């Protein structure tokens, strides 16, 4: 089986529940703060690993207590830590997450060490990637690092999956450069609008395939064979925080295992749905057994 190699962020998530999301200038009383491991890169690596993919993570942590905690959490997941570097003199990334009673959330990220995951940290990447492997990228690390990683993957014959979140300011030349190196682009509806098109139109910016996640309405995918709608999986959602990352991890794991885009997106939709049934990000990622059970039940 081919590998999933994730180059991305690792954060400490600080989450709090509220009756409703605050508006501008509004103060809302919330629940106790819950600290848990997160970051889009680490989340997607954990998601792919729990689903049985041979997974590697390239990330940066600060030389602080939070960094040590995150390293311990990744180690307990069984992920190799050889490519997780520690950046002296900088803090570990932090994400501030507010979740309302309807499971919707707002997130603010302070990148910390993630902003220092530079090209130098990718020195071992060419030896990690080979034909058939899937490189997974997000945008909580510098765009220049993503471009360099994508080019390493191209030279190695690996595929590049980009979860284009959070989007940089409009008109970013580096993002346009990155999109030309991407095989599969994954965005949500808001990100698709900001990028200026539907799944078919976004393929004209470079990616061979594009997937737009629609939350509780499933997903839409487009590749050279056409555009498809993928129905949702009905679950009782309590927290949507890790859903997108669970989707991307499952999508990457399925592609690395040889699935076609339609099969991979279906598994992604199921994994994203399951992640909403538990609080948190990494703690909510489903196992292969849970995913297969949902797929079999829904099929039946």
mmCIF file with all atom_site columns, N, CA, C and O in Angstrom, residues 199-223:
data_model
loop_
_atom_site.group_PDB
_atom_site.id
_atom_site.type_symbol
_atom_site.label_atom_id
_atom_site.label_alt_id
_atom_site.label_comp_id
_atom_site.label_asym_id
_atom_site.label_entity_id
_atom_site.label_seq_id
_atom_site.pdbx_PDB_ins_code
_atom_site.Cartn_x
_atom_site.Cartn_y
_atom_site.Cartn_z
_atom_site.occupancy
_atom_site.B_iso_or_equiv
_atom_site.pdbx_formal_charge
_atom_site.auth_seq_id
_atom_site.auth_comp_id
_atom_site.auth_asym_id
_atom_site.auth_atom_id
_atom_site.pdbx_PDB_model_num
ATOM 1   N N  . UNK A 1 199 ? -16.945 23.346 -8.757  1.00 0.00 ? 199 UNK A N  1
ATOM 2   C CA . UNK A 1 199 ? -15.908 22.322 -8.815  1.00 0.00 ? 199 UNK A CA 1
ATOM 3   C C  . UNK A 1 199 ? -15.292 22.205 -10.209 1.00 0.00 ? 199 UNK A C  1
ATOM 4   O O  . UNK A 1 199 ? -14.082 22.020 -10.360 1.00 0.00 ? 199 UNK A O  1
ATOM 5   N N  . UNK A 1 200 ? -16.130 22.326 -11.226 1.00 0.00 ? 200 UNK A N  1
ATOM 6   C CA . UNK A 1 200 ? -15.616 22.224 -12.596 1.00 0.00 ? 200 UNK A CA 1
ATOM 7   C C  . UNK A 1 200 ? -14.737 23.416 -12.934 1.00 0.00 ? 200 UNK A C  1
ATOM 8   O O  . UNK A 1 200 ? -13.639 23.266 -13.499 1.00 0.00 ? 200 UNK A O  1
ATOM 9   N N  . UNK A 1 201 ? -15.195 24.626 -12.574 1.00 0.00 ? 201 UNK A N  1
ATOM 10  C CA . UNK A 1 201 ? -14.429 25.831 -12.886 1.00 0.00 ? 201 UNK A CA 1
ATOM 11  C C  . UNK A 1 201 ? -13.089 25.855 -12.155 1.00 0.00 ? 201 UNK A C  1
ATOM 12  O O  . UNK A 1 201 ? -12.075 26.305 -12.704 1.00 0.00 ? 201 UNK A O  1
ATOM 13  N N  . UNK A 1 202 ? -13.056 25.350 -10.919 1.00 0.00 ? 202 UNK A N  1
ATOM 14  C CA . UNK A 1 202 ? -11.816 25.370 -10.146 1.00 0.00 ? 202 UNK A CA 1
ATOM 15  C C  . UNK A 1 202 ? -10.757 24.467 -10.759 1.00 0.00 ? 202 UNK A C  1
ATOM 16  O O  . UNK A 1 202 ? -9.559  24.698 -10.577 1.00 0.00 ? 202 UNK A O  1
ATOM 17  N N  . UNK A 1 203 ? -11.169 23.449 -11.514 1.00 0.00 ? 203 UNK A N  1
ATOM 18  C CA . UNK A 1 203 ? -10.189 22.588 -12.180 1.00 0.00 ? 203 UNK A CA 1
ATOM 19  C C  . UNK A 1 203 ? -9.379  23.365 -13.213 1.00 0.00 ? 203 UNK A C  1
ATOM 20  O O  . UNK A 1 203 ? -8.236  22.999 -13.512 1.00 0.00 ? 203 UNK A O  1
ATOM 21  N N  . UNK A 1 204 ? -9.969  24.428 -13.752 1.00 0.00 ? 204 UNK A N  1
ATOM 22  C CA . UNK A 1 204 ? -9.252  25.226 -14.752 1.00 0.00 ? 204 UNK A CA 1
ATOM 23  C C  . UNK A 1 204 ? -8.093  26.007 -14.142 1.00 0.00 ? 204 UNK A C  1
ATOM 24  O O  . UNK A 1 204 ? -7.259  26.548 -14.866 1.00 0.00 ? 204 UNK A O  1
ATOM 25  N N  . UNK A 1 205 ? -8.032  26.059 -12.806 1.00 0.00 ? 205 UNK A N  1
ATOM 26  C CA . UNK A 1 205 ? -6.915  26.745 -12.150 1.00 0.00 ? 205 UNK A CA 1
ATOM 27  C C  . UNK A 1 205 ? -5.717  25.815 -11.959 1.00 0.00 ? 205 UNK A C  1
ATOM 28  O O  . UNK A 1 205 ? -4.712  26.222 -11.414 1.00 0.00 ? 205 UNK A O  1
ATOM 29  N N  . UNK A 1 206 ? -5.861  24.550 -12.355 1.00 0.00 ? 206 UNK A N  1
ATOM 30  C CA . UNK A 1 206 ? -4.716  23.641 -12.292 1.00 0.00 ? 206 UNK A CA 1
ATOM 31  C C  . UNK A 1 206 ? -5.004  22.239 -11.797 1.00 0.00 ? 206 UNK A C  1
ATOM 32  O O  . UNK A 1 206 ? -4.467  21.268 -12.348 1.00 0.00 ? 206 UNK A O  1
ATOM 33  N N  . UNK A 1 207 ? -5.816  22.067 -10.729 1.00 0.00 ? 207 UNK A N  1
ATOM 34  C CA . UNK A 1 207 ? -6.012  20.711 -10.186 1.00 0.00 ? 207 UNK A CA 1
ATOM 35  C C  . UNK A 1 207 ? -6.677  19.764 -11.190 1.00 0.00 ? 207 UNK A C  1
ATOM 36  O O  . UNK A 1 207 ? -7.577  20.172 -11.937 1.00 0.00 ? 207 UNK A O  1
ATOM 37  N N  . UNK A 1 208 ? -6.251  18.513 -11.180 1.00 0.00 ? 208 UNK A N  1
ATOM 38  C CA . UNK A 1 208 ? -6.877  17.514 -12.035 1.00 0.00 ? 208 UNK A CA 1
ATOM 39  C C  . UNK A 1 208 ? -8.286  17.175 -11.545 1.00 0.00 ? 208 UNK A C  1
ATOM 40  O O  . UNK A 1 208 ? -9.154  16.797 -12.326 1.00 0.00 ? 208 UNK A O  1
ATOM 41  N N  . UNK A 1 209 ? -8.500  17.304 -10.244 1.00 0.00 ? 209 UNK A N  1
ATOM 42  C CA . UNK A 1 209 ? -9.811  17.017 -9.656  1.00 0.00 ? 209 UNK A CA 1
ATOM 43  C C  . UNK A 1 209 ? -10.082 18.027 -8.552  1.00 0.00 ? 209 UNK A C  1
ATOM 44  O O  . UNK A 1 209 ? -9.158  18.553 -7.926  1.00 0.00 ? 209 UNK A O  1
ATOM 45  N N  . UNK A 1 210 ? -11.358 18.288 -8.314  1.00 0.00 ? 210 UNK A N  1
ATOM 46  C CA . UNK A 1 210 ? -11.756 19.218 -7.244  1.00 0.00 ? 210 UNK A CA 1
ATOM 47  C C  . UNK A 1 210 ? -12.918 18.609 -6.475  1.00 0.00 ? 210 UNK A C  1
ATOM 48  O O  . UNK A 1 210 ? -13.825 18.020 -7.069  1.00 0.00 ? 210 UNK A O  1
ATOM 49  N N  . UNK A 1 211 ? -12.874 18.751 -5.162  1.00 0.00 ? 211 UNK A N  1
ATOM 50  C CA . UNK A 1 211 ? -13.955 18.287 -4.291  1.00 0.00 ? 211 UNK A CA 1
ATOM 51  C C  . UNK A 1 211 ? -14.407 19.462 -3.439  1.00 0.00 ? 211 UNK A C  1
ATOM 52  O O  . UNK A 1 211 ? -13.580 20.132 -2.808  1.00 0.00 ? 211 UNK A O  1
ATOM 53  N N  . UNK A 1 212 ? -15.719 19.729 -3.436  1.00 0.00 ? 212 UNK A N  1
ATOM 54  C CA . UNK A 1 212 ? -16.294 20.763 -2.576  1.00 0.00 ? 212 UNK A CA 1
ATOM 55  C C  . UNK A 1 212 ? -17.138 20.068 -1.512  1.00 0.00 ? 212 UNK A C  1
ATOM 56  O O  . UNK A 1 212 ? -18.098 19.355 -1.840  1.00 0.00 ? 212 UNK A O  1
ATOM 57  N N  . UNK A 1 213 ? -16.758 20.243 -0.257  1.00 0.00 ? 213 UNK A N  1
ATOM 58  C CA . UNK A 1 213 ? -17.527 19.651 0.839   1.00 0.00 ? 213 UNK A CA 1
ATOM 59  C C  . UNK A 1 213 ? -18.700 20.561 1.169   1.00 0.00 ? 213 UNK A C  1
ATOM 60  O O  . UNK A 1 213 ? -18.570 21.792 1.203   1.00 0.00 ? 213 UNK A O  1
ATOM 61  N N  . UNK A 1 214 ? -19.852 19.948 1.446   1.00 0.00 ? 214 UNK A N  1
ATOM 62  C CA . UNK A 1 214 ? -21.094 20.691 1.666   1.00 0.00 ? 214 UNK A CA 1
ATOM 63  C C  . UNK A 1 214 ? -21.654 20.484 3.069   1.00 0.00 ? 214 UNK A C  1
ATOM 64  O O  . UNK A 1 214 ? -22.840 20.707 3.297   1.00 0.00 ? 214 UNK A O  1
ATOM 65  N N  . UNK A 1 215 ? -20.817 20.030 4.006   1.00 0.00 ? 215 UNK A N  1
ATOM 66  C CA . UNK A 1 215 ? -21.290 19.807 5.369   1.00 0.00 ? 215 UNK A CA 1
ATOM 67  C C  . UNK A 1 215 ? -22.346 18.720 5.406   1.00 0.00 ? 215 UNK A C  1
ATOM 68  O O  . UNK A 1 215 ? -22.148 17.614 4.889   1.00 0.00 ? 215 UNK A O  1
ATOM 69  N N  . UNK A 1 216 ? -23.494 19.030 5.986   1.00 0.00 ? 216 UNK A N  1
ATOM 70  C CA . UNK A 1 216 ? -24.562 18.041 6.146   1.00 0.00 ? 216 UNK A CA 1
ATOM 71  C C  . UNK A 1 216 ? -25.220 17.663 4.831   1.00 0.00 ? 216 UNK A C  1
ATOM 72  O O  . UNK A 1 216 ? -26.089 16.785 4.807   1.00 0.00 ? 216 UNK A O  1
ATOM 73  N N  . UNK A 1 217 ? -24.810 18.287 3.719   1.00 0.00 ? 217 UNK A N  1
ATOM 74  C CA . UNK A 1 217 ? -25.383 17.970 2.406   1.00 0.00 ? 217 UNK A CA 1
ATOM 75  C C  . UNK A 1 217 ? -24.453 17.125 1.539   1.00 0.00 ? 217 UNK A C  1
ATOM 76  O O  . UNK A 1 217 ? -24.699 16.927 0.355   1.00 0.00 ? 217 UNK A O  1
ATOM 77  N N  . UNK A 1 218 ? -23.359 16.623 2.128   1.00 0.00 ? 218 UNK A N  1
ATOM 78  C CA . UNK A 1 218 ? -22.489 15.737 1.380   1.00 0.00 ? 218 UNK A CA 1
ATOM 79  C C  . UNK A 1 218 ? -21.349 16.466 0.696   1.00 0.00 ? 218 UNK A C  1
ATOM 80  O O  . UNK A 1 218 ? -20.692 17.325 1.292   1.00 0.00 ? 218 UNK A O  1
ATOM 81  N N  . UNK A 1 219 ? -21.129 16.176 -0.582  1.00 0.00 ? 219 UNK A N  1
ATOM 82  C CA . UNK A 1 219 ? -20.010 16.780 -1.314  1.00 0.00 ? 219 UNK A CA 1
ATOM 83  C C  . UNK A 1 219 ? -20.271 16.716 -2.809  1.00 0.00 ? 219 UNK A C  1
ATOM 84  O O  . UNK A 1 219 ? -21.137 15.970 -3.283  1.00 0.00 ? 219 UNK A O  1
ATOM 85  N N  . UNK A 1 220 ? -19.519 17.511 -3.555  1.00 0.00 ? 220 UNK A N  1
ATOM 86  C CA . UNK A 1 220 ? -19.533 17.492 -5.015  1.00 0.00 ? 220 UNK A CA 1
ATOM 87  C C  . UNK A 1 220 ? -18.105 17.296 -5.480  1.00 0.00 ? 220 UNK A C  1
ATOM 88  O O  . UNK A 1 220 ? -17.179 17.913 -4.937  1.00 0.00 ? 220 UNK A O  1
ATOM 89  N N  . UNK A 1 221 ? -17.899 16.434 -6.473  1.00 0.00 ? 221 UNK A N  1
ATOM 90  C CA . UNK A 1 221 ? -16.561 16.238 -7.024  1.00 0.00 ? 221 UNK A CA 1
ATOM 91  C C  . UNK A 1 221 ? -16.589 16.404 -8.532  1.00 0.00 ? 221 UNK A C  1
ATOM 92  O O  . UNK A 1 221 ? -17.621 16.191 -9.177  1.00 0.00 ? 221 UNK A O  1
ATOM 93  N N  . UNK A 1 222 ? -15.446 16.812 -9.072  1.00 0.00 ? 222 UNK A N  1
ATOM 94  C CA . UNK A 1 222 ? -15.319 16.954 -10.521 1.00 0.00 ? 222 UNK A CA 1
ATOM 95  C C  . UNK A 1 222 ? -13.927 16.524 -10.941 1.00 0.00 ? 222 UNK A C  1
ATOM 96  O O  . UNK A 1 222 ? -12.935 16.897 -10.306 1.00 0.00 ? 222 UNK A O  1
ATOM 97  N N  . UNK A 1 223 ? -13.859 15.702 -11.977 1.00 0.00 ? 223 UNK A N  1
ATOM 98  C CA . UNK A 1 223 ? -12.583 15.339 -12.584 1.00 0.00 ? 223 UNK A CA 1
ATOM 99  C C  . UNK A 1 223 ? -12.801 15.203 -14.082 1.00 0.00 ? 223 UNK A C  1
ATOM 100 O O  . UNK A 1 223 ? -13.825 15.668 -14.612 1.00 0.00 ? 223 UNK A O  1
#
